């Protein structure tokens, strides 16, 4: 059986805490990062490349089954958990992944999928989940604020220079399948005490977001939605299978009732 020769290059780095590295047909090239309290597992055909001036703190990489993780130069990934199994994960130059002033750690979960991030993005969101062969592609200079979520089970494309506010949800998936009570009960019993376990892909629809958009607080973007460039999506707006052209402002229709106080 042909074997791919492993290439290991370690330059200036230090480890504080546990380090576990498994290699098999892998290329591991670590230039000069600082690594703290990290567990890095690499196996099978995986490629792990960490560039220059990369800061990693409290990060758990779990890469196996032919996965690829590349973190390019000048990235800072702290207070984050990246769990990647059977997936391709690429960070361009200068990305920042860190918890915000109000939120907890950033959780990035990849399952047999692809996450490709351009350069100079800042992620302070709560979670990024890519599953079931999903493909999440993010451009350059995007900002994702606290408590926001990206959930991709098929395809999400996000352009450049987008401002994503707090509590924003961008989902191309229903996240859960709809089963009969009998099947759902069996899944619940089999997986207790873990609830909501999914074994098959839910209904999905690609989401495409252009560049220079502003997504306000509590905006929800659901499957099948297309947003062009230079749009403002107002607070609390919910978009599902909507096609928004460029240079628009989108707000929810709302009405209020004013009632007399009765003593």
mmCIF file of C-alpha atoms in Angstrom:
data_model
loop_
_atom_site.group_PDB
_atom_site.id
_atom_site.type_symbol
_atom_site.label_atom_id
_atom_site.label_comp_id
_atom_site.label_asym_id
_atom_site.label_seq_id
_atom_site.Cartn_x
_atom_site.Cartn_y
_atom_site.Cartn_z
ATOM 1 C CA UNK A 1 0.000 0.000 0.000
ATOM 2 C CA UNK A 2 1.385 3.421 -0.943
ATOM 3 C CA UNK A 3 1.956 5.690 1.989
ATOM 4 C CA UNK A 4 2.140 9.463 1.995
ATOM 5 C CA UNK A 5 5.316 10.640 3.658
ATOM 6 C CA UNK A 6 4.699 12.675 6.797
ATOM 7 C CA UNK A 7 6.352 16.083 7.049
ATOM 8 C CA UNK A 8 6.887 17.452 10.555
ATOM 9 C CA UNK A 9 8.341 20.924 11.049
ATOM 10 C CA UNK A 10 8.331 22.569 14.457
ATOM 11 C CA UNK A 11 9.762 26.057 14.871
ATOM 12 C CA UNK A 12 9.442 28.359 17.876
ATOM 13 C CA UNK A 13 6.547 27.296 20.065
ATOM 14 C CA UNK A 14 5.765 26.394 23.640
ATOM 15 C CA UNK A 15 3.135 24.182 25.198
ATOM 16 C CA UNK A 16 1.424 24.822 28.508
ATOM 17 C CA UNK A 17 -0.763 21.881 29.497
ATOM 18 C CA UNK A 18 -1.559 18.716 27.600
ATOM 19 C CA UNK A 19 -0.448 18.016 24.073
ATOM 20 C CA UNK A 20 -1.491 14.868 22.250
ATOM 21 C CA UNK A 21 -0.625 14.463 18.592
ATOM 22 C CA UNK A 22 -1.388 11.354 16.554
ATOM 23 C CA UNK A 23 -0.117 11.311 12.989
ATOM 24 C CA UNK A 24 -0.802 8.932 10.126
ATOM 25 C CA UNK A 25 -0.142 10.042 6.542
ATOM 26 C CA UNK A 26 -0.202 13.603 7.876
ATOM 27 C CA UNK A 27 1.671 16.810 7.204
ATOM 28 C CA UNK A 28 2.066 18.834 10.401
ATOM 29 C CA UNK A 29 3.854 22.159 10.124
ATOM 30 C CA UNK A 30 3.879 24.417 13.181
ATOM 31 C CA UNK A 31 5.857 27.634 12.704
ATOM 32 C CA UNK A 32 5.937 29.724 15.858
ATOM 33 C CA UNK A 33 2.614 29.715 17.704
ATOM 34 C CA UNK A 34 2.084 29.805 21.407
ATOM 35 C CA UNK A 35 -0.169 26.977 22.513
ATOM 36 C CA UNK A 36 -1.812 26.833 25.929
ATOM 37 C CA UNK A 37 -3.842 24.058 27.537
ATOM 38 C CA UNK A 38 -4.498 22.519 24.120
ATOM 39 C CA UNK A 39 -5.156 18.966 23.004
ATOM 40 C CA UNK A 40 -4.403 18.422 19.323
ATOM 41 C CA UNK A 41 -5.313 15.054 17.823
ATOM 42 C CA UNK A 42 -4.449 14.413 14.189
ATOM 43 C CA UNK A 43 -4.877 11.055 12.462
ATOM 44 C CA UNK A 44 -5.299 9.250 9.146
ATOM 45 C CA UNK A 45 -4.663 11.513 6.128
ATOM 46 C CA UNK A 46 -4.985 14.799 7.999
ATOM 47 C CA UNK A 47 -2.977 17.960 7.339
ATOM 48 C CA UNK A 48 -2.466 20.429 10.196
ATOM 49 C CA UNK A 49 -0.608 23.644 9.351
ATOM 50 C CA UNK A 50 -0.323 26.501 11.836
ATOM 51 C CA UNK A 51 1.299 29.663 10.483
ATOM 52 C CA UNK A 52 3.394 32.469 11.895
ATOM 53 C CA UNK A 53 2.381 34.637 14.848
ATOM 54 C CA UNK A 54 -0.618 32.433 15.636
ATOM 55 C CA UNK A 55 -1.925 32.541 19.208
ATOM 56 C CA UNK A 56 -3.874 29.518 20.449
ATOM 57 C CA UNK A 57 -5.247 29.315 23.978
ATOM 58 C CA UNK A 58 -7.575 26.700 25.459
ATOM 59 C CA UNK A 59 -8.321 25.243 22.033
ATOM 60 C CA UNK A 60 -9.176 21.575 21.499
ATOM 61 C CA UNK A 61 -8.643 20.358 17.928
ATOM 62 C CA UNK A 62 -9.969 16.910 17.116
ATOM 63 C CA UNK A 63 -9.066 16.143 13.513
ATOM 64 C CA UNK A 64 -9.302 12.669 12.010
ATOM 65 C CA UNK A 65 -10.514 10.563 9.081
ATOM 66 C CA UNK A 66 -8.657 12.487 6.406
ATOM 67 C CA UNK A 67 -9.458 15.924 7.801
ATOM 68 C CA UNK A 68 -7.575 19.151 7.070
ATOM 69 C CA UNK A 69 -7.096 22.065 9.453
ATOM 70 C CA UNK A 70 -5.082 25.077 8.295
ATOM 71 C CA UNK A 71 -4.677 28.190 10.438
ATOM 72 C CA UNK A 72 -2.820 30.885 8.513
ATOM 73 C CA UNK A 73 -0.578 33.662 9.809
ATOM 74 C CA UNK A 74 -1.528 36.171 12.514
ATOM 75 C CA UNK A 75 -4.676 34.392 13.719
ATOM 76 C CA UNK A 76 -5.757 34.542 17.348
ATOM 77 C CA UNK A 77 -8.004 31.734 18.584
ATOM 78 C CA UNK A 78 -8.695 31.897 22.301
ATOM 79 C CA UNK A 79 -11.470 30.772 24.643
ATOM 80 C CA UNK A 80 -12.726 28.611 21.806
ATOM 81 C CA UNK A 81 -13.415 24.940 21.230
ATOM 82 C CA UNK A 82 -12.920 23.599 17.717
ATOM 83 C CA UNK A 83 -14.037 20.010 17.330
ATOM 84 C CA UNK A 84 -13.523 18.753 13.798
ATOM 85 C CA UNK A 85 -14.103 15.165 12.699
ATOM 86 C CA UNK A 86 -13.805 14.173 9.061
ATOM 87 C CA UNK A 87 -13.944 17.813 7.949
ATOM 88 C CA UNK A 88 -11.913 20.417 6.120
ATOM 89 C CA UNK A 89 -11.336 23.593 8.129
ATOM 90 C CA UNK A 90 -9.304 26.505 6.760
ATOM 91 C CA UNK A 91 -8.673 29.877 8.421
ATOM 92 C CA UNK A 92 -7.135 32.646 6.311
ATOM 93 C CA UNK A 93 -4.808 35.344 7.620
ATOM 94 C CA UNK A 94 -5.545 37.497 10.634
ATOM 95 C CA UNK A 95 -8.769 35.946 11.889
ATOM 96 C CA UNK A 96 -9.812 36.446 15.515
ATOM 97 C CA UNK A 97 -11.955 33.879 17.312
ATOM 98 C CA UNK A 98 -12.598 34.785 20.943
ATOM 99 C CA UNK A 99 -15.439 35.132 23.398
ATOM 100 C CA UNK A 100 -16.982 38.570 23.662
ATOM 101 C CA UNK A 101 -17.525 40.814 26.646
ATOM 102 C CA UNK A 102 -20.844 39.172 27.552
ATOM 103 C CA UNK A 103 -20.733 35.646 26.121
ATOM 104 C CA UNK A 104 -18.911 32.385 26.771
ATOM 105 C CA UNK A 105 -16.522 30.336 24.666
ATOM 106 C CA UNK A 106 -16.968 30.085 20.907
ATOM 107 C CA UNK A 107 -17.924 26.532 19.893
ATOM 108 C CA UNK A 108 -17.067 25.362 16.372
ATOM 109 C CA UNK A 109 -18.379 21.887 15.587
ATOM 110 C CA UNK A 110 -17.649 20.242 12.250
ATOM 111 C CA UNK A 111 -18.883 16.809 11.191
ATOM 112 C CA UNK A 112 -17.811 15.499 7.774
ATOM 113 C CA UNK A 113 -18.178 18.995 6.347
ATOM 114 C CA UNK A 114 -16.233 22.009 5.138
ATOM 115 C CA UNK A 115 -15.573 25.379 6.750
ATOM 116 C CA UNK A 116 -13.545 27.879 4.746
ATOM 117 C CA UNK A 117 -12.888 31.324 6.223
ATOM 118 C CA UNK A 118 -11.155 34.191 4.415
ATOM 119 C CA UNK A 119 -9.028 36.858 6.101
ATOM 120 C CA UNK A 120 -9.447 39.437 8.870
ATOM 121 C CA UNK A 121 -12.758 38.223 10.280
ATOM 122 C CA UNK A 122 -13.761 38.486 13.945
ATOM 123 C CA UNK A 123 -15.910 35.809 15.545
ATOM 124 C CA UNK A 124 -17.424 36.411 18.965
ATOM 125 C CA UNK A 125 -20.508 34.365 18.178
ATOM 126 C CA UNK A 126 -21.790 31.530 20.320
ATOM 127 C CA UNK A 127 -21.552 28.623 17.899
ATOM 128 C CA UNK A 128 -20.714 27.547 14.377
ATOM 129 C CA UNK A 129 -22.045 24.103 13.471
ATOM 130 C CA UNK A 130 -21.451 22.466 10.091
ATOM 131 C CA UNK A 131 -22.815 18.941 9.665
ATOM 132 C CA UNK A 132 -24.060 16.353 7.165
ATOM 133 C CA UNK A 133 -21.610 17.361 4.446
ATOM 134 C CA UNK A 134 -22.431 21.070 4.738
ATOM 135 C CA UNK A 135 -20.241 23.732 3.126
ATOM 136 C CA UNK A 136 -19.840 27.057 4.943
ATOM 137 C CA UNK A 137 -17.783 29.703 3.118
ATOM 138 C CA UNK A 138 -17.063 33.118 4.663
ATOM 139 C CA UNK A 139 -15.181 35.934 2.928
ATOM 140 C CA UNK A 140 -13.084 38.759 4.406
ATOM 141 C CA UNK A 141 -13.597 41.421 7.100
ATOM 142 C CA UNK A 142 -16.863 40.118 8.546
ATOM 143 C CA UNK A 143 -17.845 40.687 12.169
ATOM 144 C CA UNK A 144 -20.009 38.202 14.098
ATOM 145 C CA UNK A 145 -21.117 39.482 17.497
ATOM 146 C CA UNK A 146 -22.070 37.740 20.726
ATOM 147 C CA UNK A 147 -24.758 35.039 20.950
ATOM 148 C CA UNK A 148 -25.082 34.727 17.178
ATOM 149 C CA UNK A 149 -25.158 31.321 15.466
ATOM 150 C CA UNK A 150 -24.251 29.834 12.124
ATOM 151 C CA UNK A 151 -25.754 26.397 11.440
ATOM 152 C CA UNK A 152 -25.027 24.821 8.083
ATOM 153 C CA UNK A 153 -26.163 21.387 6.899
ATOM 154 C CA UNK A 154 -26.003 22.176 3.162
ATOM 155 C CA UNK A 155 -24.557 25.481 1.909
ATOM 156 C CA UNK A 156 -24.048 28.965 3.356
ATOM 157 C CA UNK A 157 -22.050 31.606 1.482
ATOM 158 C CA UNK A 158 -21.241 34.923 3.167
ATOM 159 C CA UNK A 159 -19.356 37.659 1.301
ATOM 160 C CA UNK A 160 -17.172 40.478 2.643
ATOM 161 C CA UNK A 161 -17.500 43.408 5.072
ATOM 162 C CA UNK A 162 -20.758 42.274 6.673
ATOM 163 C CA UNK A 163 -21.777 43.425 10.158
ATOM 164 C CA UNK A 164 -23.617 40.702 12.085
ATOM 165 C CA UNK A 165 -25.180 42.015 15.295
ATOM 166 C CA UNK A 166 -26.120 40.221 18.530
ATOM 167 C CA UNK A 167 -28.400 37.154 18.731
ATOM 168 C CA UNK A 168 -28.443 36.731 14.947
ATOM 169 C CA UNK A 169 -29.273 33.264 13.602
ATOM 170 C CA UNK A 170 -28.206 32.166 10.122
ATOM 171 C CA UNK A 171 -29.510 28.641 9.461
ATOM 172 C CA UNK A 172 -29.804 26.757 6.190
ATOM 173 C CA UNK A 173 -31.468 23.867 8.004
ATOM 174 C CA UNK A 174 -34.486 22.953 10.075
ATOM 175 C CA UNK A 175 -31.851 21.586 12.510
ATOM 176 C CA UNK A 176 -34.160 18.672 13.425
ATOM 177 C CA UNK A 177 -36.134 16.089 11.486
ATOM 178 C CA UNK A 178 -39.872 15.734 12.066
ATOM 179 C CA UNK A 179 -40.604 12.185 13.197
ATOM 180 C CA UNK A 180 -43.714 10.412 14.385
ATOM 181 C CA UNK A 181 -44.060 10.339 18.175
ATOM 182 C CA UNK A 182 -43.147 6.638 18.143
ATOM 183 C CA UNK A 183 -39.824 7.192 16.373
ATOM 184 C CA UNK A 184 -38.977 10.307 18.376
ATOM 185 C CA UNK A 185 -39.667 8.489 21.624
ATOM 186 C CA UNK A 186 -37.377 5.645 20.595
ATOM 187 C CA UNK A 187 -34.582 8.095 19.679
ATOM 188 C CA UNK A 188 -35.061 9.845 23.018
ATOM 189 C CA UNK A 189 -34.924 6.609 25.014
ATOM 190 C CA UNK A 190 -31.913 5.287 23.104
ATOM 191 C CA UNK A 191 -29.907 8.487 23.619
ATOM 192 C CA UNK A 192 -31.006 9.546 27.119
ATOM 193 C CA UNK A 193 -29.808 11.718 28.838
ATOM 194 C CA UNK A 194 -28.871 13.435 25.560
ATOM 195 C CA UNK A 195 -31.873 15.006 23.836
ATOM 196 C CA UNK A 196 -32.311 16.134 20.236
ATOM 197 C CA UNK A 197 -29.784 13.720 18.742
ATOM 198 C CA UNK A 198 -30.072 13.647 14.935
ATOM 199 C CA UNK A 199 -28.963 10.687 12.840
ATOM 200 C CA UNK A 200 -30.072 11.967 9.445
ATOM 201 C CA UNK A 201 -29.999 15.259 7.616
ATOM 202 C CA UNK A 202 -33.009 17.572 8.174
ATOM 203 C CA UNK A 203 -34.633 19.635 5.422
ATOM 204 C CA UNK A 204 -32.217 22.260 4.112
ATOM 205 C CA UNK A 205 -31.911 25.076 1.573
ATOM 206 C CA UNK A 206 -28.830 27.134 0.608
ATOM 207 C CA UNK A 207 -28.363 30.602 2.110
ATOM 208 C CA UNK A 208 -26.421 33.280 0.222
ATOM 209 C CA UNK A 209 -25.478 36.624 1.769
ATOM 210 C CA UNK A 210 -23.535 39.158 -0.299
ATOM 211 C CA UNK A 211 -21.236 41.933 0.910
ATOM 212 C CA UNK A 212 -21.515 45.174 2.908
ATOM 213 C CA UNK A 213 -24.746 44.156 4.641
ATOM 214 C CA UNK A 214 -25.875 45.033 8.156
ATOM 215 C CA UNK A 215 -27.893 42.415 10.023
ATOM 216 C CA UNK A 216 -29.488 43.946 13.116
ATOM 217 C CA UNK A 217 -30.040 42.383 16.517
ATOM 218 C CA UNK A 218 -32.245 39.267 16.651
ATOM 219 C CA UNK A 219 -32.380 38.901 12.878
ATOM 220 C CA UNK A 220 -33.120 35.330 11.774
ATOM 221 C CA UNK A 221 -32.067 34.132 8.326
ATOM 222 C CA UNK A 222 -33.574 30.752 7.446
ATOM 223 C CA UNK A 223 -33.089 28.246 4.650
ATOM 224 C CA UNK A 224 -33.489 29.299 1.038
ATOM 225 C CA UNK A 225 -32.830 33.005 1.692
ATOM 226 C CA UNK A 226 -30.752 35.155 -0.660
ATOM 227 C CA UNK A 227 -29.544 38.617 0.387
ATOM 228 C CA UNK A 228 -27.699 40.817 -2.103
ATOM 229 C CA UNK A 229 -25.227 43.606 -1.292
ATOM 230 C CA UNK A 230 -25.449 46.792 0.808
ATOM 231 C CA UNK A 231 -28.686 45.885 2.571
ATOM 232 C CA UNK A 232 -29.908 46.776 6.059
ATOM 233 C CA UNK A 233 -31.943 44.059 7.773
ATOM 234 C CA UNK A 234 -33.830 45.605 10.687
ATOM 235 C CA UNK A 235 -34.023 44.377 14.274
ATOM 236 C CA UNK A 236 -36.023 41.195 14.753
ATOM 237 C CA UNK A 237 -36.632 40.552 11.056
ATOM 238 C CA UNK A 238 -37.250 36.926 10.083
ATOM 239 C CA UNK A 239 -36.433 35.899 6.505
ATOM 240 C CA UNK A 240 -37.287 32.472 5.116
ATOM 241 C CA UNK A 241 -36.891 31.688 1.392
ATOM 242 C CA UNK A 242 -36.855 35.414 0.687
ATOM 243 C CA UNK A 243 -34.952 36.954 -2.231
ATOM 244 C CA UNK A 244 -33.614 40.383 -1.223
ATOM 245 C CA UNK A 245 -32.020 42.391 -4.014
ATOM 246 C CA UNK A 246 -29.167 44.827 -3.357
ATOM 247 C CA UNK A 247 -29.468 48.286 -1.762
ATOM 248 C CA UNK A 248 -32.620 47.578 0.257
ATOM 249 C CA UNK A 249 -33.766 48.113 3.834
ATOM 250 C CA UNK A 250 -35.886 45.284 5.225
ATOM 251 C CA UNK A 251 -38.044 45.645 8.335
ATOM 252 C CA UNK A 252 -40.872 43.669 9.876
ATOM 253 C CA UNK A 253 -44.425 44.948 9.582
ATOM 254 C CA UNK A 254 -45.645 45.685 13.079
ATOM 255 C CA UNK A 255 -48.685 47.271 14.633
ATOM 256 C CA UNK A 256 -49.318 48.509 18.153
ATOM 257 C CA UNK A 257 -52.445 48.914 20.237
ATOM 258 C CA UNK A 258 -52.810 51.716 22.770
ATOM 259 C CA UNK A 259 -55.366 50.967 25.494
ATOM 260 C CA UNK A 260 -56.763 53.179 28.237
ATOM 261 C CA UNK A 261 -55.733 52.241 31.743
ATOM 262 C CA UNK A 262 -58.752 51.123 33.717
ATOM 263 C CA UNK A 263 -58.587 51.796 37.406
#
